[in-house]
């Protein structure tokens, strides 16, 4: 796992946008896995700026959402489908039909989850998956105790997650849906490159446990330890409880030019 400690989220966004730029320009039909929430917003802003400036072409890119709330209509402003359109894809040349999410409005949610897995497989898998991390260590909506081999399925959100996401629902945790369809940890681990973004002191404990703690279903983000190409991009406050920051900083500073994240 590579740990990149940045001075600001903006610096992190540039590093991650560069990596995405390499993926979309090198593949014939590149695929991106997209997270919602606050953590990836800087990356989306950077990609939009590059797209508008004409320095980044995303037209051939297919996108797969990490998760979707159950119980919100697809056009609800806080559905993850609406979020990603509003914050990212609508401002680029990514076609709306090329943005896929699990169908959390389906009557048969297990069937919808299987169809989503098939769609990801059918697109050749995900080249680069963006991730955030919950303060309880979740990735996607794989809450603590999620199987490390799990696939896309229905999950119940913890009260901690619903409280954290209340900010998108006028501060009302009760308005945050109780369930979501989420890519499983096994699904996420099949992406070719995982990039986890985190900033702020509220993430420090989960970040330290994910990177330096034991591999455990109790801290789903620790599953990144299993992946051959995982990059964690964090600011100093999110890195504040890590023990080996000197080593991570020295390694990144001494990286050979040719070696990308
Ligand atoms: C979002 C998602 C979640 C968030 C996590 C962090 O699609 O799957 O795992 O990445 O809850 O959220 P923020 O970035 O808002 O702190």
mmCIF file of C-alpha atoms and ligand atoms in Angstrom:
data_model
loop_
_atom_site.group_PDB
_atom_site.id
_atom_site.type_symbol
_atom_site.label_atom_id
_atom_site.label_comp_id
_atom_site.label_asym_id
_atom_site.label_seq_id
_atom_site.Cartn_x
_atom_site.Cartn_y
_atom_site.Cartn_z
ATOM 1 C CA UNK A 1 0.000 0.000 0.000
ATOM 2 C CA UNK A 2 1.267 3.449 -0.837
ATOM 3 C CA UNK A 3 0.550 6.255 1.623
ATOM 4 C CA UNK A 4 0.693 9.775 0.207
ATOM 5 C CA UNK A 5 0.495 12.518 2.834
ATOM 6 C CA UNK A 6 -0.429 15.816 1.218
ATOM 7 C CA UNK A 7 -0.441 19.393 2.518
ATOM 8 C CA UNK A 8 -4.005 19.989 1.355
ATOM 9 C CA UNK A 9 -6.957 18.201 -0.240
ATOM 10 C CA UNK A 10 -6.306 20.299 -3.367
ATOM 11 C CA UNK A 11 -2.785 18.837 -3.685
ATOM 12 C CA UNK A 12 -4.258 15.356 -3.248
ATOM 13 C CA UNK A 13 -6.886 16.074 -5.896
ATOM 14 C CA UNK A 14 -4.201 16.947 -8.448
ATOM 15 C CA UNK A 15 -2.273 13.715 -7.762
ATOM 16 C CA UNK A 16 -5.423 11.597 -8.094
ATOM 17 C CA UNK A 17 -6.688 13.483 -11.173
ATOM 18 C CA UNK A 18 -3.284 12.820 -12.809
ATOM 19 C CA UNK A 19 -3.715 9.084 -12.122
ATOM 20 C CA UNK A 20 -7.251 9.137 -13.546
ATOM 21 C CA UNK A 21 -5.981 11.051 -16.574
ATOM 22 C CA UNK A 22 -3.441 8.300 -17.244
ATOM 23 C CA UNK A 23 -6.109 5.598 -16.937
ATOM 24 C CA UNK A 24 -8.603 7.259 -19.277
ATOM 25 C CA UNK A 25 -6.027 8.123 -21.893
ATOM 26 C CA UNK A 26 -4.365 4.704 -21.949
ATOM 27 C CA UNK A 27 -7.439 2.442 -22.126
ATOM 28 C CA UNK A 28 -9.730 1.817 -25.111
ATOM 29 C CA UNK A 29 -12.821 1.718 -22.881
ATOM 30 C CA UNK A 30 -11.666 2.881 -19.446
ATOM 31 C CA UNK A 31 -13.808 2.299 -16.374
ATOM 32 C CA UNK A 32 -13.869 4.372 -13.210
ATOM 33 C CA UNK A 33 -15.453 3.453 -9.891
ATOM 34 C CA UNK A 34 -16.929 6.554 -8.259
ATOM 35 C CA UNK A 35 -17.503 7.313 -4.593
ATOM 36 C CA UNK A 36 -19.854 10.023 -3.370
ATOM 37 C CA UNK A 37 -19.649 12.058 -0.152
ATOM 38 C CA UNK A 38 -17.220 14.854 0.619
ATOM 39 C CA UNK A 39 -13.863 13.121 0.158
ATOM 40 C CA UNK A 40 -13.734 12.863 -3.666
ATOM 41 C CA UNK A 41 -15.216 16.313 -4.376
ATOM 42 C CA UNK A 42 -11.827 17.978 -4.922
ATOM 43 C CA UNK A 43 -10.918 15.283 -7.450
ATOM 44 C CA UNK A 44 -14.203 15.806 -9.301
ATOM 45 C CA UNK A 45 -13.636 19.569 -9.360
ATOM 46 C CA UNK A 46 -10.134 19.040 -10.757
ATOM 47 C CA UNK A 47 -11.388 16.628 -13.437
ATOM 48 C CA UNK A 48 -14.162 19.051 -14.427
ATOM 49 C CA UNK A 49 -11.619 21.876 -14.750
ATOM 50 C CA UNK A 50 -9.388 19.725 -16.971
ATOM 51 C CA UNK A 51 -12.364 18.593 -19.050
ATOM 52 C CA UNK A 52 -13.508 22.203 -19.559
ATOM 53 C CA UNK A 53 -9.979 23.279 -20.444
ATOM 54 C CA UNK A 54 -9.896 20.548 -23.083
ATOM 55 C CA UNK A 55 -6.898 18.799 -21.528
ATOM 56 C CA UNK A 56 -8.822 15.701 -20.460
ATOM 57 C CA UNK A 57 -11.154 13.607 -22.623
ATOM 58 C CA UNK A 58 -13.556 11.440 -20.651
ATOM 59 C CA UNK A 59 -15.997 10.671 -23.479
ATOM 60 C CA UNK A 60 -15.117 6.952 -23.696
ATOM 61 C CA UNK A 61 -15.215 6.420 -19.944
ATOM 62 C CA UNK A 62 -17.750 4.166 -18.250
ATOM 63 C CA UNK A 63 -18.479 4.878 -14.579
ATOM 64 C CA UNK A 64 -19.768 2.633 -11.818
ATOM 65 C CA UNK A 65 -21.068 4.034 -8.549
ATOM 66 C CA UNK A 66 -19.853 2.420 -5.380
ATOM 67 C CA UNK A 67 -23.264 2.374 -3.767
ATOM 68 C CA UNK A 68 -26.793 3.753 -3.706
ATOM 69 C CA UNK A 69 -29.345 4.477 -1.002
ATOM 70 C CA UNK A 70 -32.415 2.254 -0.906
ATOM 71 C CA UNK A 71 -35.679 4.151 -0.577
ATOM 72 C CA UNK A 72 -34.832 7.278 -2.568
ATOM 73 C CA UNK A 73 -36.119 7.781 -6.102
ATOM 74 C CA UNK A 74 -33.295 7.950 -8.650
ATOM 75 C CA UNK A 75 -34.020 11.652 -9.215
ATOM 76 C CA UNK A 76 -34.085 12.478 -5.474
ATOM 77 C CA UNK A 77 -31.418 15.203 -5.037
ATOM 78 C CA UNK A 78 -29.541 13.062 -2.482
ATOM 79 C CA UNK A 79 -29.610 9.797 -4.432
ATOM 80 C CA UNK A 80 -26.037 8.948 -5.313
ATOM 81 C CA UNK A 81 -27.039 8.960 -8.978
ATOM 82 C CA UNK A 82 -28.151 12.612 -8.654
ATOM 83 C CA UNK A 83 -25.113 13.476 -6.547
ATOM 84 C CA UNK A 84 -22.634 12.192 -9.107
ATOM 85 C CA UNK A 85 -24.414 13.934 -11.989
ATOM 86 C CA UNK A 86 -24.537 17.221 -10.081
ATOM 87 C CA UNK A 87 -20.996 17.116 -8.700
ATOM 88 C CA UNK A 88 -19.187 15.505 -11.609
ATOM 89 C CA UNK A 89 -20.479 13.814 -14.731
ATOM 90 C CA UNK A 90 -22.951 16.498 -15.945
ATOM 91 C CA UNK A 91 -20.032 18.921 -16.215
ATOM 92 C CA UNK A 92 -17.907 16.637 -18.396
ATOM 93 C CA UNK A 93 -18.213 14.774 -21.689
ATOM 94 C CA UNK A 94 -19.113 11.534 -19.875
ATOM 95 C CA UNK A 95 -22.381 10.289 -21.389
ATOM 96 C CA UNK A 96 -25.248 9.951 -18.930
ATOM 97 C CA UNK A 97 -25.895 6.373 -20.183
ATOM 98 C CA UNK A 98 -22.291 5.525 -19.299
ATOM 99 C CA UNK A 99 -22.899 6.155 -15.588
ATOM 100 C CA UNK A 100 -24.159 3.056 -13.811
ATOM 101 C CA UNK A 101 -25.299 2.467 -10.268
ATOM 102 C CA UNK A 102 -26.971 -0.401 -8.478
ATOM 103 C CA UNK A 103 -30.750 -0.158 -9.012
ATOM 104 C CA UNK A 104 -31.836 0.468 -5.450
ATOM 105 C CA UNK A 105 -35.432 1.107 -6.576
ATOM 106 C CA UNK A 106 -35.874 -2.471 -7.856
ATOM 107 C CA UNK A 107 -38.514 -4.659 -6.213
ATOM 108 C CA UNK A 108 -35.953 -7.492 -6.219
ATOM 109 C CA UNK A 109 -32.847 -5.956 -4.641
ATOM 110 C CA UNK A 110 -30.849 -9.213 -4.698
ATOM 111 C CA UNK A 111 -31.508 -9.492 -8.433
ATOM 112 C CA UNK A 112 -30.468 -5.850 -8.888
ATOM 113 C CA UNK A 113 -27.242 -6.548 -6.986
ATOM 114 C CA UNK A 114 -26.461 -9.541 -9.220
ATOM 115 C CA UNK A 115 -27.176 -7.495 -12.351
ATOM 116 C CA UNK A 116 -24.798 -4.817 -11.104
ATOM 117 C CA UNK A 117 -22.013 -7.335 -10.584
ATOM 118 C CA UNK A 118 -22.664 -8.627 -14.115
ATOM 119 C CA UNK A 119 -22.546 -5.087 -15.530
ATOM 120 C CA UNK A 120 -19.157 -4.438 -13.908
ATOM 121 C CA UNK A 121 -17.834 -7.761 -15.228
ATOM 122 C CA UNK A 122 -19.313 -7.039 -18.658
ATOM 123 C CA UNK A 123 -17.419 -3.741 -18.815
ATOM 124 C CA UNK A 124 -14.172 -5.594 -18.154
ATOM 125 C CA UNK A 125 -13.932 -4.676 -14.456
ATOM 126 C CA UNK A 126 -13.004 -1.328 -12.921
ATOM 127 C CA UNK A 127 -9.653 0.263 -13.764
ATOM 128 C CA UNK A 128 -9.533 2.759 -10.909
ATOM 129 C CA UNK A 129 -11.879 2.808 -7.926
ATOM 130 C CA UNK A 130 -12.150 5.950 -5.797
ATOM 131 C CA UNK A 131 -12.979 5.363 -2.143
ATOM 132 C CA UNK A 132 -13.690 7.414 0.942
ATOM 133 C CA UNK A 133 -13.611 5.976 4.461
ATOM 134 C CA UNK A 134 -16.219 6.256 7.180
ATOM 135 C CA UNK A 135 -15.172 7.169 10.727
ATOM 136 C CA UNK A 136 -16.150 3.568 11.600
ATOM 137 C CA UNK A 137 -13.798 2.269 8.889
ATOM 138 C CA UNK A 138 -16.415 1.465 6.244
ATOM 139 C CA UNK A 139 -15.675 1.536 2.519
ATOM 140 C CA UNK A 140 -18.664 1.769 0.229
ATOM 141 C CA UNK A 141 -21.432 0.982 2.700
ATOM 142 C CA UNK A 142 -19.627 -2.107 3.953
ATOM 143 C CA UNK A 143 -20.080 -1.430 7.628
ATOM 144 C CA UNK A 144 -17.943 -3.140 10.319
ATOM 145 C CA UNK A 145 -18.416 -6.935 10.269
ATOM 146 C CA UNK A 146 -18.958 -7.005 6.491
ATOM 147 C CA UNK A 147 -17.409 -10.098 4.961
ATOM 148 C CA UNK A 148 -14.068 -9.400 3.323
ATOM 149 C CA UNK A 149 -15.313 -11.557 0.430
ATOM 150 C CA UNK A 150 -18.701 -9.831 0.099
ATOM 151 C CA UNK A 151 -20.277 -8.934 -3.237
ATOM 152 C CA UNK A 152 -22.825 -6.224 -4.105
ATOM 153 C CA UNK A 153 -25.770 -6.568 -1.740
ATOM 154 C CA UNK A 154 -28.126 -4.825 0.669
ATOM 155 C CA UNK A 155 -26.512 -3.405 3.813
ATOM 156 C CA UNK A 156 -27.967 -1.662 6.840
ATOM 157 C CA UNK A 157 -26.231 1.616 7.672
ATOM 158 C CA UNK A 158 -24.933 2.092 11.201
ATOM 159 C CA UNK A 159 -26.332 4.945 13.279
ATOM 160 C CA UNK A 160 -22.834 6.513 13.147
ATOM 161 C CA UNK A 161 -22.967 6.567 9.336
ATOM 162 C CA UNK A 162 -26.504 7.954 9.290
ATOM 163 C CA UNK A 163 -25.464 10.722 11.707
ATOM 164 C CA UNK A 164 -22.391 11.506 9.577
ATOM 165 C CA UNK A 165 -24.524 11.728 6.416
ATOM 166 C CA UNK A 166 -27.257 13.815 8.068
ATOM 167 C CA UNK A 167 -25.446 16.893 6.730
ATOM 168 C CA UNK A 168 -26.802 16.028 3.278
ATOM 169 C CA UNK A 169 -30.357 15.800 4.677
ATOM 170 C CA UNK A 170 -30.709 19.166 6.463
ATOM 171 C CA UNK A 171 -29.032 17.731 9.563
ATOM 172 C CA UNK A 172 -31.778 15.136 10.073
ATOM 173 C CA UNK A 173 -30.248 11.683 10.675
ATOM 174 C CA UNK A 174 -33.732 10.120 10.554
ATOM 175 C CA UNK A 175 -34.083 11.294 6.961
ATOM 176 C CA UNK A 176 -30.950 9.351 5.941
ATOM 177 C CA UNK A 177 -32.041 6.031 4.440
ATOM 178 C CA UNK A 178 -31.464 3.003 6.634
ATOM 179 C CA UNK A 179 -30.366 0.700 3.794
ATOM 180 C CA UNK A 180 -28.112 0.831 0.767
ATOM 181 C CA UNK A 181 -27.028 -1.401 -2.077
ATOM 182 C CA UNK A 182 -23.253 -1.389 -2.041
ATOM 183 C CA UNK A 183 -20.437 -3.021 -3.933
ATOM 184 C CA UNK A 184 -19.039 -5.666 -1.608
ATOM 185 C CA UNK A 185 -15.493 -5.716 -0.303
ATOM 186 C CA UNK A 186 -14.743 -8.621 -2.652
ATOM 187 C CA UNK A 187 -16.136 -6.541 -5.531
ATOM 188 C CA UNK A 188 -14.041 -3.508 -4.570
ATOM 189 C CA UNK A 189 -10.874 -5.613 -4.276
ATOM 190 C CA UNK A 190 -11.239 -6.677 -7.929
ATOM 191 C CA UNK A 191 -10.714 -3.120 -9.204
ATOM 192 C CA UNK A 192 -7.223 -2.805 -10.680
ATOM 193 C CA UNK A 193 -6.248 0.273 -8.660
ATOM 194 C CA UNK A 194 -7.839 1.433 -5.401
ATOM 195 C CA UNK A 195 -7.441 5.074 -4.389
ATOM 196 C CA UNK A 196 -8.735 6.017 -0.956
ATOM 197 C CA UNK A 197 -9.040 9.694 -0.043
ATOM 198 C CA UNK A 198 -9.436 11.067 3.470
ATOM 199 C CA UNK A 199 -8.962 14.378 5.203
ATOM 200 C CA UNK A 200 -9.627 15.832 8.623
ATOM 201 C CA UNK A 201 -9.090 14.633 12.196
ATOM 202 C CA UNK A 202 -12.419 12.744 12.300
ATOM 203 C CA UNK A 203 -10.893 10.172 9.932
ATOM 204 C CA UNK A 204 -7.540 9.787 11.739
ATOM 205 C CA UNK A 205 -8.479 6.798 13.877
ATOM 206 C CA UNK A 206 -10.045 4.816 11.031
ATOM 207 C CA UNK A 207 -7.140 5.670 8.693
ATOM 208 C CA UNK A 208 -4.534 4.505 11.233
ATOM 209 C CA UNK A 209 -6.448 1.279 11.892
ATOM 210 C CA UNK A 210 -6.888 0.587 8.167
ATOM 211 C CA UNK A 211 -3.200 1.100 7.339
ATOM 212 C CA UNK A 212 -1.347 -0.049 10.439
ATOM 213 C CA UNK A 213 -3.898 -2.185 12.264
ATOM 214 C CA UNK A 214 -4.741 -5.837 11.682
ATOM 215 C CA UNK A 215 -6.699 -7.049 8.672
ATOM 216 C CA UNK A 216 -10.193 -7.458 10.064
ATOM 217 C CA UNK A 217 -13.832 -7.395 9.008
ATOM 218 C CA UNK A 218 -14.347 -5.108 12.021
ATOM 219 C CA UNK A 219 -12.521 -2.398 10.068
ATOM 220 C CA UNK A 220 -13.540 -2.930 6.427
ATOM 221 C CA UNK A 221 -10.980 -0.472 5.006
ATOM 222 C CA UNK A 222 -8.203 -2.736 6.325
ATOM 223 C CA UNK A 223 -9.077 -4.922 3.305
ATOM 224 C CA UNK A 224 -6.919 -2.536 1.266
ATOM 225 C CA UNK A 225 -3.963 -4.386 2.806
ATOM 226 C CA UNK A 226 -4.904 -7.325 0.552
ATOM 227 C CA UNK A 227 -4.773 -5.322 -2.668
ATOM 228 C CA UNK A 228 -1.616 -5.293 -4.812
ATOM 229 C CA UNK A 229 -2.187 -1.684 -5.944
ATOM 230 C CA UNK A 230 -3.810 0.468 -3.279
ATOM 231 C CA UNK A 231 -3.018 4.146 -2.746
ATOM 232 C CA UNK A 232 -4.144 6.168 0.251
ATOM 233 C CA UNK A 233 -4.074 9.955 -0.212
ATOM 234 C CA UNK A 234 -4.553 11.792 3.081
ATOM 235 C CA UNK A 235 -3.873 15.156 4.610
ATOM 236 C CA UNK A 236 -1.777 15.697 7.750
ATOM 237 C CA UNK A 237 -4.749 15.643 10.116
ATOM 238 C CA UNK A 238 -6.101 12.352 8.758
ATOM 239 C CA UNK A 239 -2.536 10.995 9.014
ATOM 240 C CA UNK A 240 -2.027 12.248 12.560
ATOM 241 C CA UNK A 241 -2.414 8.877 14.327
ATOM 242 C CA UNK A 242 -0.163 6.905 11.977
ATOM 243 C CA UNK A 243 3.111 5.675 13.501
ATOM 244 C CA UNK A 244 5.270 5.479 10.378
ATOM 245 C CA UNK A 245 4.585 8.864 8.764
ATOM 246 C CA UNK A 246 8.331 9.610 8.411
ATOM 247 C CA UNK A 247 8.751 6.481 6.323
ATOM 248 C CA UNK A 248 5.674 7.199 4.168
ATOM 249 C CA UNK A 249 6.808 10.771 3.499
ATOM 250 C CA UNK A 250 10.393 9.739 2.750
ATOM 251 C CA UNK A 251 9.231 6.995 0.399
ATOM 252 C CA UNK A 252 6.959 9.308 -1.550
ATOM 253 C CA UNK A 253 9.603 12.067 -1.726
ATOM 254 C CA UNK A 254 12.180 9.603 -3.040
ATOM 255 C CA UNK A 255 9.900 8.048 -5.640
ATOM 256 C CA UNK A 256 11.552 7.586 -9.021
ATOM 257 C CA UNK A 257 10.040 9.880 -11.693
ATOM 258 C CA UNK A 258 8.744 6.942 -13.749
ATOM 259 C CA UNK A 259 6.892 5.379 -10.848
ATOM 260 C CA UNK A 260 3.319 6.642 -10.740
ATOM 261 C CA UNK A 261 0.865 6.223 -7.889
HETATM 262 C C1 LIG B 1 -19.757 7.011 -0.638
HETATM 263 C C2 LIG B 1 -19.357 5.914 0.211
HETATM 264 C C3 LIG B 1 -18.887 6.092 1.600
HETATM 265 C C4 LIG B 1 -18.089 7.386 1.828
HETATM 266 C C5 LIG B 1 -17.684 7.502 3.292
HETATM 267 C C6 LIG B 1 -16.930 8.784 3.562
HETATM 268 O O1 LIG B 1 -20.154 6.559 -1.933
HETATM 269 O O2 LIG B 1 -19.443 4.806 -0.230
HETATM 270 O O3 LIG B 1 -18.076 5.013 1.959
HETATM 271 O O4 LIG B 1 -16.961 7.378 0.997
HETATM 272 O O5 LIG B 1 -18.819 7.452 4.091
HETATM 273 O O6 LIG B 1 -17.788 9.860 3.336
HETATM 274 P P1 LIG B 1 -17.219 11.343 3.281
HETATM 275 O O7 LIG B 1 -16.285 11.391 2.132
HETATM 276 O O8 LIG B 1 -18.440 12.200 3.043
HETATM 277 O O9 LIG B 1 -16.558 11.589 4.574
#
